[in-house]
Coordinates of C-alpha atoms and ligand atoms in Angstrom, one line a residue:
Chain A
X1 CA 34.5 106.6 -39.9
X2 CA 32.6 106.9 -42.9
X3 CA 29.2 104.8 -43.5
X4 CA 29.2 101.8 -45.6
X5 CA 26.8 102.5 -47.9
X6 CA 27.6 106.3 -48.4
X7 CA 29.8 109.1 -48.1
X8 CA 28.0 110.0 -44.6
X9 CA 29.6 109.5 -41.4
X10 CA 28.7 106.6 -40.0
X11 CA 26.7 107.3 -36.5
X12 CA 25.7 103.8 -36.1
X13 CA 27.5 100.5 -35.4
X14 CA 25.7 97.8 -35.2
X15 CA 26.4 94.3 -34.2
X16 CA 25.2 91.1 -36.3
X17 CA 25.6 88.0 -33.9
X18 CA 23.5 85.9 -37.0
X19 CA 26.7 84.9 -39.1
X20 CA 27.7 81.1 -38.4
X21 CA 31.7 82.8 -38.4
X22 CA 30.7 84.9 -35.4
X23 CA 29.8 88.6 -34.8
X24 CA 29.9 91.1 -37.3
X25 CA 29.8 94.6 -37.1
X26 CA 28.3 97.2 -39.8
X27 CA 28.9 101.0 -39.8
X28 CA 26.2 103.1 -40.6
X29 CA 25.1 106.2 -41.4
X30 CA 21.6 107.1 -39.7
X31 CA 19.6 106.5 -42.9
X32 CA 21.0 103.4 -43.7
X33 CA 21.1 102.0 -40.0
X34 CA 17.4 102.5 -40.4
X35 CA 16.9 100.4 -43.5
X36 CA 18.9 98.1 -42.7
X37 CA 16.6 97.9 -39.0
X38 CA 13.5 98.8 -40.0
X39 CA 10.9 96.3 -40.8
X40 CA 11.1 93.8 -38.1
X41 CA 14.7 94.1 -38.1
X42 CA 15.1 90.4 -39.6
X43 CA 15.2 91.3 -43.2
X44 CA 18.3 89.4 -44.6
X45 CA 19.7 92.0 -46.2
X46 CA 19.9 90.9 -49.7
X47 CA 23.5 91.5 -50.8
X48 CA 24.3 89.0 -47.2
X49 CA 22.1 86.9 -49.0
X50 CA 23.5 86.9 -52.8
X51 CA 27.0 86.4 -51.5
X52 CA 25.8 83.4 -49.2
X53 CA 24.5 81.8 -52.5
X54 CA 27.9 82.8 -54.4
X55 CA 29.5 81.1 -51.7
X56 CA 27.8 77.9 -51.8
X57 CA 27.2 77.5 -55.7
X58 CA 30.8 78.0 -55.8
X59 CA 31.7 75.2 -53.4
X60 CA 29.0 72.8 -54.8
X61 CA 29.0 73.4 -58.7
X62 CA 32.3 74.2 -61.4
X63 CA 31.4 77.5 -62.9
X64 CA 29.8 75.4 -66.2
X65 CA 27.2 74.5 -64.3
X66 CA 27.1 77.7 -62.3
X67 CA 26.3 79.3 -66.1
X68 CA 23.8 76.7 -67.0
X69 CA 21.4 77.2 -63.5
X70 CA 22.0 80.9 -64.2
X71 CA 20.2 81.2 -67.8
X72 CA 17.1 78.9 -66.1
X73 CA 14.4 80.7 -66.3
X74 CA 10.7 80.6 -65.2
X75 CA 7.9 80.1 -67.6
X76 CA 5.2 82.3 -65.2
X77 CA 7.4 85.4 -64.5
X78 CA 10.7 85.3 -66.8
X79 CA 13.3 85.8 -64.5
X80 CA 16.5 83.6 -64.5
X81 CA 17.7 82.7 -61.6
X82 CA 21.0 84.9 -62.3
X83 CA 18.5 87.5 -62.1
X84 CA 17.9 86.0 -58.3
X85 CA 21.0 85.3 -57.4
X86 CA 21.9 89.4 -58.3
X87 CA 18.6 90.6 -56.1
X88 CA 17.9 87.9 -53.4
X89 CA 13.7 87.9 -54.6
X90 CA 11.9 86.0 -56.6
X91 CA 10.2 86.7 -59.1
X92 CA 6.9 84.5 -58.3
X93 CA 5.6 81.5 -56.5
X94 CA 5.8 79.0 -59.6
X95 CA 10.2 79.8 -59.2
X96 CA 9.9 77.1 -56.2
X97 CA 9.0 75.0 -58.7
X98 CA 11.4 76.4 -61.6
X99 CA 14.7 76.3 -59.8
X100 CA 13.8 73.4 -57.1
X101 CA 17.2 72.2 -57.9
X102 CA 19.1 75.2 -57.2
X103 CA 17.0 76.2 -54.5
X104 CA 17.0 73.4 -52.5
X105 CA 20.5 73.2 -51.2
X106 CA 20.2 76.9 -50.0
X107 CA 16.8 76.2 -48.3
X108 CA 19.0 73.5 -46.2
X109 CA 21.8 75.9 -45.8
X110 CA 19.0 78.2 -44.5
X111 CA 17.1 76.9 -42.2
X112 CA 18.5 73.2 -42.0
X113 CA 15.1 71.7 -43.7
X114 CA 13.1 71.1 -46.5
X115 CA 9.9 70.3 -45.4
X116 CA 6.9 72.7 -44.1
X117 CA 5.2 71.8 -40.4
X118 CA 3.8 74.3 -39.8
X119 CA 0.2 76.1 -40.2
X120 CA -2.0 74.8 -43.2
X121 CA -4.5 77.3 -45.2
X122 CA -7.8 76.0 -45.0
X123 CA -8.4 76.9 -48.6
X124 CA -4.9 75.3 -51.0
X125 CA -5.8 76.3 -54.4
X126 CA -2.7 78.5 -54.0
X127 CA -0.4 76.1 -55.4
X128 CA 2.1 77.6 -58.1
X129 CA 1.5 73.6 -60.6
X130 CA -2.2 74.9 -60.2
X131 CA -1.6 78.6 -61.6
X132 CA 0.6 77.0 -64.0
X133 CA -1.7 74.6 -65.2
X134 CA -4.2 77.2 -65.7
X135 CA -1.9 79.4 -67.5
X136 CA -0.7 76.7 -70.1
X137 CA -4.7 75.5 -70.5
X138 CA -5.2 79.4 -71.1
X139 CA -2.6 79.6 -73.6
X140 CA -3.6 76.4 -75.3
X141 CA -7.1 78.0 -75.3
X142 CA -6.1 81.4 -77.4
X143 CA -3.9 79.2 -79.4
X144 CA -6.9 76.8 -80.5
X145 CA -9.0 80.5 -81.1
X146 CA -6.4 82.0 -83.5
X147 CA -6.6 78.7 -85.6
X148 CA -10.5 78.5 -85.4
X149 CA -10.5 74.9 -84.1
X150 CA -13.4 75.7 -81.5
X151 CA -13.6 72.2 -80.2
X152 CA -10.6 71.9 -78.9
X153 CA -10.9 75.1 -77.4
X154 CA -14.1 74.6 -75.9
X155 CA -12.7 71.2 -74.1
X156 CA -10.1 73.4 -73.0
X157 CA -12.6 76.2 -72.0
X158 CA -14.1 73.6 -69.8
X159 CA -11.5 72.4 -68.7
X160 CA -10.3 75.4 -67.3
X161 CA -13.5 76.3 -65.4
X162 CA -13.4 73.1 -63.6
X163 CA -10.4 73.7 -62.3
X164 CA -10.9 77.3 -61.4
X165 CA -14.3 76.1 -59.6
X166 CA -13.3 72.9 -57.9
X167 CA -10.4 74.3 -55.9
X168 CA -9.0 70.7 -54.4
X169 CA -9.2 68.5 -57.5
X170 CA -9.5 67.8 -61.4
X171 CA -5.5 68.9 -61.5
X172 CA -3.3 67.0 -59.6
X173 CA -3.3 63.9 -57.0
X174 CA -2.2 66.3 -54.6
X175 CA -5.7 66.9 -53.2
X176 CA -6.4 62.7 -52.4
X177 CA -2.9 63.0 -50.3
X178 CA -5.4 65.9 -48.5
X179 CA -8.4 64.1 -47.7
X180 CA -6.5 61.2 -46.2
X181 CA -4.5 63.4 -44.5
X182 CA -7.4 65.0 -43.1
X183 CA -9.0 62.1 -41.9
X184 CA -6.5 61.2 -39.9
X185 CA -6.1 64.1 -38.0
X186 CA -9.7 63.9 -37.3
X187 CA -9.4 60.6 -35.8
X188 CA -6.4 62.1 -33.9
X189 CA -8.6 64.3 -32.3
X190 CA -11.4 62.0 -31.7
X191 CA -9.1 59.6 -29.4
X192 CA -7.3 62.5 -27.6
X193 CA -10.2 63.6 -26.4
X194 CA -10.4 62.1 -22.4
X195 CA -13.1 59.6 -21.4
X196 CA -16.2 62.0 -19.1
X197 CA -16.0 60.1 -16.2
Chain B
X1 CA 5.8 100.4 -25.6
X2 CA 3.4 101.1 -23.3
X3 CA 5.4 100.1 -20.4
X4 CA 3.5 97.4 -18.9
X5 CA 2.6 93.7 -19.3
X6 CA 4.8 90.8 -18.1
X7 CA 8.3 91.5 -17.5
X8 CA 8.4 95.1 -18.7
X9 CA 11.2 96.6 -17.1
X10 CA 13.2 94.4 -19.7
X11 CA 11.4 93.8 -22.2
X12 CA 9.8 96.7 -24.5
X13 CA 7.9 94.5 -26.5
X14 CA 6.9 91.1 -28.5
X15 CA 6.4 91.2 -32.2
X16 CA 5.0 88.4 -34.4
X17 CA 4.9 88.9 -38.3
X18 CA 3.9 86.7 -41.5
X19 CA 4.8 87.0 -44.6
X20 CA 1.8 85.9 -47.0
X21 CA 1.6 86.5 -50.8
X22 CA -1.3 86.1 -53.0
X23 CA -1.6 83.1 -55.9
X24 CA -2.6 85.2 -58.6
X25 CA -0.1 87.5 -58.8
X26 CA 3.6 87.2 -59.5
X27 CA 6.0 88.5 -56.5
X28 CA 6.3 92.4 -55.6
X29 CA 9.7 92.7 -57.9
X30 CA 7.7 91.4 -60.8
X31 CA 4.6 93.3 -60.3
X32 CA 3.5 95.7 -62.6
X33 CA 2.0 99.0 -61.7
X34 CA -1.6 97.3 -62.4
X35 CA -1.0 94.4 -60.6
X36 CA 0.4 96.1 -57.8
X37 CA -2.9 98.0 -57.8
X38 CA -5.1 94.8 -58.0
X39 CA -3.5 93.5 -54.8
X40 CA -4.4 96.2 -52.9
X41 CA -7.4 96.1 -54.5
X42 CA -8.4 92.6 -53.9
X43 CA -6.5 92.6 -50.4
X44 CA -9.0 96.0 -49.6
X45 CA -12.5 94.1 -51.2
X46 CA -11.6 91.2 -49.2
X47 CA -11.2 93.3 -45.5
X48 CA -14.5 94.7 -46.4
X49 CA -16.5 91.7 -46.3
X50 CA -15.1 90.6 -42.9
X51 CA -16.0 91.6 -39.4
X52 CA -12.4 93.2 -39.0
X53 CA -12.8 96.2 -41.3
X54 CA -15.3 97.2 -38.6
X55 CA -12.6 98.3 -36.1
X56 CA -9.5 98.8 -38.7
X57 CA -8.4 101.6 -41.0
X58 CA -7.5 100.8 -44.5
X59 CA -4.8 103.7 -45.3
X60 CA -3.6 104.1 -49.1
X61 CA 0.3 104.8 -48.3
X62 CA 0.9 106.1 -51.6
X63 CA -1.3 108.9 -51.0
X64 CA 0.3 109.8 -47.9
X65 CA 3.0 112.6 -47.5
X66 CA 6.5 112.4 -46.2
X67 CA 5.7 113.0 -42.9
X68 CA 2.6 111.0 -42.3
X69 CA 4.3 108.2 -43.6
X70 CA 7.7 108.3 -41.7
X71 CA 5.1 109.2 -38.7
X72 CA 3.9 105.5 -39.3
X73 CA 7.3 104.5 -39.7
X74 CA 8.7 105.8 -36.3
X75 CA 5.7 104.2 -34.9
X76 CA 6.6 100.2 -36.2
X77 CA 3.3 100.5 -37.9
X78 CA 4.8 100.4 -41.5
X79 CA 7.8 99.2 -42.3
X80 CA 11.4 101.1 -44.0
X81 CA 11.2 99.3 -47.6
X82 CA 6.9 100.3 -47.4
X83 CA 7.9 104.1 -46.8
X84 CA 10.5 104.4 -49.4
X85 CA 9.0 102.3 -52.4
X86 CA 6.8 103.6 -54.4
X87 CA 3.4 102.3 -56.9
X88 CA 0.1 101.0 -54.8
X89 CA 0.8 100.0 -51.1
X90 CA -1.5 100.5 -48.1
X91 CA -1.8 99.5 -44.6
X92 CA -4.4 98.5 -42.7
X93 CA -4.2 99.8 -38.8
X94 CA -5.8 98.8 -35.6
X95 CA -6.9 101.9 -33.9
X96 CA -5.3 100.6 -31.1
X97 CA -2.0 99.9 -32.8
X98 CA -2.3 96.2 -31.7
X99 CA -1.6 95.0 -34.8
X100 CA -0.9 96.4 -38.5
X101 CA -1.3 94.9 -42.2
X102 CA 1.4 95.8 -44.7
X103 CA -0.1 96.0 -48.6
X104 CA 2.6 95.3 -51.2
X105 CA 5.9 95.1 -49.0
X106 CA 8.4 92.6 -49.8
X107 CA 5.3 90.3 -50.3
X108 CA 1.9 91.0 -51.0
X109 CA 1.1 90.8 -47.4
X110 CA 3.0 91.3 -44.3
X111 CA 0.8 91.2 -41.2
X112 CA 2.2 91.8 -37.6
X113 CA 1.0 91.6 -33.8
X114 CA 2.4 93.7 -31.4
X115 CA 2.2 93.3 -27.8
X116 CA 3.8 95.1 -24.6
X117 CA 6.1 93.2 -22.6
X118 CA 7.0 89.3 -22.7
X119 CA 3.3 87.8 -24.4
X120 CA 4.3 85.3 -27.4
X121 CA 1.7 83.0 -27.1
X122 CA -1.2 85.4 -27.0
X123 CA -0.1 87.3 -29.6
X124 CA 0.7 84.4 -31.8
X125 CA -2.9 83.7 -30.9
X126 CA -4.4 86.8 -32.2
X127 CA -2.0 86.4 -35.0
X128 CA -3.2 82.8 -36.3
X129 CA -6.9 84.7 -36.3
X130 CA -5.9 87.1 -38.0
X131 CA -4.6 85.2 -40.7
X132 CA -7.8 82.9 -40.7
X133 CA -10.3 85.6 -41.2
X134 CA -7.7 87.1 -44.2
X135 CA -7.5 83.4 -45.5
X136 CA -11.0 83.1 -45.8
X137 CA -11.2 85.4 -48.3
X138 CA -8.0 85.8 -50.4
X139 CA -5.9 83.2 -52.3
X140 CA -2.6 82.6 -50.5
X141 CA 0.7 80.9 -52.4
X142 CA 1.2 77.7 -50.7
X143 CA 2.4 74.5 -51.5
X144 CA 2.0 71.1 -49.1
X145 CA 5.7 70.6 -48.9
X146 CA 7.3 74.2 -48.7
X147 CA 4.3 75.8 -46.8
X148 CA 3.9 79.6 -47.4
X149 CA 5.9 80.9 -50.3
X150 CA 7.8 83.8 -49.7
X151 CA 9.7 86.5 -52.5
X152 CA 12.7 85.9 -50.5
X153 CA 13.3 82.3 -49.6
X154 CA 14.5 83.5 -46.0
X155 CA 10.7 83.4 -45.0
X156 CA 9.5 80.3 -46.6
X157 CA 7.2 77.6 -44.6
X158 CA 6.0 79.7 -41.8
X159 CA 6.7 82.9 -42.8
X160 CA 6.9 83.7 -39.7
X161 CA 9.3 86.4 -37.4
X162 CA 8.7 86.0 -33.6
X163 CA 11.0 89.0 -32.2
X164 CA 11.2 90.6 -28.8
X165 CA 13.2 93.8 -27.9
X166 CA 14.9 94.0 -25.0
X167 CA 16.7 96.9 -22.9
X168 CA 19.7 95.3 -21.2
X169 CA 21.8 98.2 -19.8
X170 CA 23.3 96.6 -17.3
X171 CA 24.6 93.6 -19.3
X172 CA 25.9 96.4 -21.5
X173 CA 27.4 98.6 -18.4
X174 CA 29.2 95.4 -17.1
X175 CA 30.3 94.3 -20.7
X176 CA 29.1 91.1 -20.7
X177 CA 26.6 91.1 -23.3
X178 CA 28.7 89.9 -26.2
X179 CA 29.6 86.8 -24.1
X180 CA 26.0 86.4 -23.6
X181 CA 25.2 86.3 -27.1
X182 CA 27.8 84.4 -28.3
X183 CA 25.9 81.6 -25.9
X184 CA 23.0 82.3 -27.8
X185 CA 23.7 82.4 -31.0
X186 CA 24.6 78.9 -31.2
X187 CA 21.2 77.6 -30.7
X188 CA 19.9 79.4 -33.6
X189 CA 18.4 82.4 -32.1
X190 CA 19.6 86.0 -34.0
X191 CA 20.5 88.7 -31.7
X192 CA 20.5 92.2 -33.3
X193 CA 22.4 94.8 -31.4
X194 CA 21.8 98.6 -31.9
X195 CA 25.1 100.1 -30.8
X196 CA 26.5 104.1 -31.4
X197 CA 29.6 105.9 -31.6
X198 CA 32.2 104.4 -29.9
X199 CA 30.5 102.8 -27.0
X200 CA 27.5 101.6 -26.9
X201 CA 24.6 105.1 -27.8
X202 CA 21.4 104.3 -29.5
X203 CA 19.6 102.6 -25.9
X204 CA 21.2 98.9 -25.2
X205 CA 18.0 97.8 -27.1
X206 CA 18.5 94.4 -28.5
X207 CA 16.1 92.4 -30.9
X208 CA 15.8 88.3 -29.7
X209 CA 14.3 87.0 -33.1
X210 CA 14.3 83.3 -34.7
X211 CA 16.6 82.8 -37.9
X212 CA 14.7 80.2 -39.3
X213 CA 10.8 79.8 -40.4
X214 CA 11.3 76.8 -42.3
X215 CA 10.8 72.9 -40.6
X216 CA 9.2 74.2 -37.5
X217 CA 5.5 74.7 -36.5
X218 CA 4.7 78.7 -35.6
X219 CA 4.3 77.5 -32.0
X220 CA 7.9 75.6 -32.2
X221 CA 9.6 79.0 -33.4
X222 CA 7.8 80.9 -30.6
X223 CA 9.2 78.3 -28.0
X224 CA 11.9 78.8 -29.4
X225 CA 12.4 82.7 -28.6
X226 CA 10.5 82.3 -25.6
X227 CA 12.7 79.8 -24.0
X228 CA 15.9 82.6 -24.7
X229 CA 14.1 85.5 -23.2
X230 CA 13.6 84.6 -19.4
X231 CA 17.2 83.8 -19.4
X232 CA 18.4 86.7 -20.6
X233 CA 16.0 88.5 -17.9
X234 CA 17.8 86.8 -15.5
X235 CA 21.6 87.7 -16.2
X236 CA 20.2 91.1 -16.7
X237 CA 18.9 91.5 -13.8
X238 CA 21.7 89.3 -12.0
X239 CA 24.0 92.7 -13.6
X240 CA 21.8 95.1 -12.2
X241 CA 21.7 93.5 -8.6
X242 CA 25.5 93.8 -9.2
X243 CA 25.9 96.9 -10.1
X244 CA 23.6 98.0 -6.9
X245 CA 25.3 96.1 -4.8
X246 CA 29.1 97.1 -6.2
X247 CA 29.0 100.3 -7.3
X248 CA 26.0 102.4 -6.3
X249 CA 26.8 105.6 -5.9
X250 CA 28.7 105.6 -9.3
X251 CA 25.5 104.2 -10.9
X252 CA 23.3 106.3 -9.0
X253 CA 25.5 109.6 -10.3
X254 CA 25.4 108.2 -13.5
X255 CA 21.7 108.4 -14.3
X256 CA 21.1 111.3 -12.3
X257 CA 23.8 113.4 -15.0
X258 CA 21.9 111.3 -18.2
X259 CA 18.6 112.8 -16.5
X260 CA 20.1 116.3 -15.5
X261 CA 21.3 116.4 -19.4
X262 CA 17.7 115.9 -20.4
X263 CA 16.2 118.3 -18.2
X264 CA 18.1 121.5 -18.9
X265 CA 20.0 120.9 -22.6
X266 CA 19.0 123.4 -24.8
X267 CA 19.6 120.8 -28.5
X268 CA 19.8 117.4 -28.5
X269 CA 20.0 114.5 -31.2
X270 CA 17.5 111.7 -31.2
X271 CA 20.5 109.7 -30.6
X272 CA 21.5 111.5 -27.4
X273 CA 18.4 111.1 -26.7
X274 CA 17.9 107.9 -26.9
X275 CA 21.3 107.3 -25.0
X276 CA 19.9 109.2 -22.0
X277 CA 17.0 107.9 -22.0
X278 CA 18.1 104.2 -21.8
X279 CA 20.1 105.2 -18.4
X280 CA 17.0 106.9 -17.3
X281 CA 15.0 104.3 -18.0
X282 CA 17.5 102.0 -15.7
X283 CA 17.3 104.2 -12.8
X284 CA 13.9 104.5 -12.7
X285 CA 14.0 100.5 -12.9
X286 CA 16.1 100.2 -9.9
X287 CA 15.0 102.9 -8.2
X288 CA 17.6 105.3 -8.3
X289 CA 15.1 108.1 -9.9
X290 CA 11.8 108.1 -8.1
X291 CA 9.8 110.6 -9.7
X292 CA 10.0 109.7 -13.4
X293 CA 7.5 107.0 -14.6
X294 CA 8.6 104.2 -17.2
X295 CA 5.2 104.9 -19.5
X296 CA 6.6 108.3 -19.4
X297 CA 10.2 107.5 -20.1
X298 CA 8.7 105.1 -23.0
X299 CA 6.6 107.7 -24.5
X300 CA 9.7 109.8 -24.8
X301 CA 11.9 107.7 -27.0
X302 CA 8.7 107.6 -29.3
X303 CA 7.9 111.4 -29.2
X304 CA 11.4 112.8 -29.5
X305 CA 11.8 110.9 -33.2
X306 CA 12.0 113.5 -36.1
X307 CA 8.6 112.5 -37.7
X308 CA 6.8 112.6 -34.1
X309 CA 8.4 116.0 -32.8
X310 CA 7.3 117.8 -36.4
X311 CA 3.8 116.7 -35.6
X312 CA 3.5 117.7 -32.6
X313 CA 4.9 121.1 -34.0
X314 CA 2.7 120.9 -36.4
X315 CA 5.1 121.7 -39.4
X316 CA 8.3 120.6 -40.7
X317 CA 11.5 121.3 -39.0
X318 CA 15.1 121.8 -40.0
X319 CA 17.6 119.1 -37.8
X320 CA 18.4 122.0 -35.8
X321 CA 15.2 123.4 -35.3
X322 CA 13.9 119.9 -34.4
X323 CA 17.1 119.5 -32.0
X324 CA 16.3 122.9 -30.2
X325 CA 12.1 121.1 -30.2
X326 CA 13.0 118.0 -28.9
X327 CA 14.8 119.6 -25.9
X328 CA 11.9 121.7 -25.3
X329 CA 10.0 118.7 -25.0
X330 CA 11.8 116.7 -23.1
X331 CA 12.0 119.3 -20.8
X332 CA 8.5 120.3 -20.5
X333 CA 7.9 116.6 -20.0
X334 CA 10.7 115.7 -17.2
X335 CA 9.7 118.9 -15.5
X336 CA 7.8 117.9 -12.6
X337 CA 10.8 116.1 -11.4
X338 CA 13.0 119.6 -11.6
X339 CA 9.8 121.4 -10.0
X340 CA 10.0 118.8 -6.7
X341 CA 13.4 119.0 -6.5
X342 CA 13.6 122.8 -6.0
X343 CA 10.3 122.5 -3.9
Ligands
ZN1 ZN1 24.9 105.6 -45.5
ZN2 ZN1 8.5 83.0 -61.7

């Protein structure tokens, strides 16, 4: 039996119990057994994943629609999400934000959720809006440069350093959700902990 | 795999990774050669202000030679797609190969906790640290609702992969194994099988991992594995008590060939290797071969890989000339048992 992947003969067969249609089992040839187990042996491998999302655009758009998510593409990086759909990756953090609506319904097919529970950094300037924000206010700035109109640019100059400085405001209302958020688990805390007796 | 901690007759080891990616930079596939470089940069300036670059090595993979870096490889320190790609990547090892920090992997960061035998929680533990003292320093991509972002949305949220490998011969031996997976897999849990030539040849090692990372907190998705495991350890060991009971002098012949094959063959592939191994690694288990120790037998299926055996040698080796080298070892390293027997 001949590998897969290549001409090689494949030494390794390897079973995939992960498929919702039951077990499925790849032939190998040493060198691409190990790619495909390397890592921590979880890597979706990304052609399984590009024919999962061919599978479900298909069911849940008409191929018009299919074109027009396909030339979408993100403002930070550049790539459409055809591009995605071809190599499983994206291209940069801001494409959760680009192509929410076609990613959304794969996140669910995923991993049956859409909302994040778990760990929180302590530091959240990280958020893709933020770099984006930044990036457009960056833009603006050179833009307000070329044409010599220094105010503007200067407001913008500011603008941008009080936003790179204070790392939970000034950008979005994101960071009062935070602080109430906070407080509450502190209070949490404060009444779990049992009465010294 | 150093053969002890909880459990360790099954279980080989527990693995926790996270996938973390830095908010300044676009993903790995859009990275240029300079920004690849200032990740590794920034991710290196930032290890050197905290306590853990006193005990850690950072290692620039790119300057690494084939060897070294399939030696890492062979060793779960770095990973397939960090050996094979190429522009600035690094990794930052623990001296004593408890854990290990991929540079410019799929994402920016990948950072993983290893552990012998059955110990989620304390290496989710060190793992959460880990991440803290890296947080403190560096940017992560993160939003409120989605958690971590990840290049591939497979990892988003947590970003995290709890897996534990398992050696379940006697499941395998009394072909059951796929009827205790397909239990499994409906509660969400992937199995990974690692199966050779016709029957079943690489080791009966199987991988216990969870398929999502999104909707769950880190400790939920180590639950999650952990609750599998001890159940598996029980049918396997129900299987083995079977076997012992049933049909031990079959079983009993049948690891003493897989260990005579080891002692005297004059070539052998990793894969045979590994395939004897895994029976000799059974019979030590159940007593049917007193005189070989598990660390031992452990050490062997990490020694006799390609990369291993040619550093030991101390050059590089043709796939015959490493066949004709891992016999020797093995040999040299099972023979006490030969010695006794003819003593
Ligand atoms: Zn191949
Ligand atoms: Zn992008």
């Amino acid at each position: 039996m001949k590998c897969q992947h290549c001409e090689k003969p494949a030494t390794f067969h390897i079973t995939e119990l992960t498929e919702p249609s039951g077990p499925t089992v790849l032939h190998l040839c040493e060198e691409h057994a190990r790619t495909f187990l390397s890592a921590d042996g979880t890597a979706t491998p990304a052609s399984a994943l590009a024919s999962l999302l061919a599978k479900q655009l298909k069911m849940e758009k008409v191929a018009e629609d299919l074109a027009i998510s396909d030339k979408k593409t993100c403002p930070i990086c550049g790539i459409s999400f055809a591009d995605f759909r071809k190599g499983g990756r994206l291209g940069c953090a801001y494409d959760y934000v680009a192509f929410e609506d076609e990613l959304e319904p794969l996140l669910v097919n995923i991993h049956g959720a859409l909302a994040h529970t778990g760990k929180v950094p302590t530091n959240q300037s990280g958020s893709p809006e933020r770099q984006h924000r930044l990036m457009q206010l960056k833009s603006e700035m050179k833009e307000a440069i070329t044409r010599e109109d220094y105010e503007t640019a200067s407001r913008l100059r500011d603008k941008i350093s009080s936003i790179e400085s204070d790392d939970e405001s000034s950008w979005t209302d994101d960071a009062l959700d935070e602080d109430v958020d906070d407080e509450d688990e502190e209070d949490d805390t404060f009444q779990a902990e049992p009465p010294i007796v | 795999m150093r053969g002890h901690g909880p459990e360790s007759d099954i279980v080989m080891s527990s693995r926790i990774r996270l996938a973390r990616n830095l908010a300044e930079f676009p993903f790995i596939r859009k990275c240029t050669p300079k920004d690849r470089t200032a990740v590794a940069t920034a991710v290196h300036r930032a290890l050197d202000s905290l306590p853990l670059s006193a005990d850690t090595e950072y290692v620039d993979v790119a300057k690494l030679g084939d060897l070294d870096r399939q030696f890492l490889m062979e060793r779960q320190l770095i990973s397939h797609e960090l050996n094979e790609s190429q522009g600035a990547r690094a990794v930052i090892l623990d001296p004593k190969e408890r854990f290990s920090i991929m540079v410019n992997e799929e994402d920016h960061l990948r950072l993983q906790v290893m552990q012998s035998g059955l110990d989620l929680e304390s290496a989710w533990k060190r793992m959460d640290q880990l991440d803290d003292q890296l947080e403190s320093k560096l940017t992560y991509a993160f939003t409120k609702r989605l958690g971590y972002l990840t290049a591939c949305p497979t990892n988003v949220g947590t970003g995290l992969r709890v897996s534990v490998m398992l050696h379940l011969p006697a499941l395998v031996t009394t072909k059951q194994i796929d009827k205790v997976f397909r239990a499994l897999n409906k509660i969400n849990v992937a199995v990974r099988g690692l199966f050779g030539e016709g029957s079943q040849f690489m080791g009966d090692f199987y991988q216990i991992s969870n398929q999502t990372t999104l909707g769950k907190s880190e400790l939920g998705l180590v639950a999650k594995v952990q609750e599998v495991v001890p159940r598996l350890i029980e049918y396997e060991r129900r299987a083995r008590d079977f076997l012992v009971s049933e049909s031990r002098q079959d079983l009993h012949d049948n690891v003493s060939r897989a260990l005579g094959i080891l002692c005297t063959a004059k070539k052998i592939s990793s894969e045979e290797t590994m395939h004897y191994l895994s029976k000799v690694r059974m019979g030590v288990n159940l007593g049917l071969i007193e005189d070989v120790k598990i660390p031992t037998v452990n050490k062997l299926f990490i020694h006799t890989q390609p990369a291993h055996l040619q550093k030991l040698c101390g050059r590089k080796l043709s796939v015959t000339d490493r066949n004709i080298e891992r016999a020797n070892y093995l040999q040299l390293h099972l023979s006490k048992r030969s010695e006794n027997e003819k003593n």
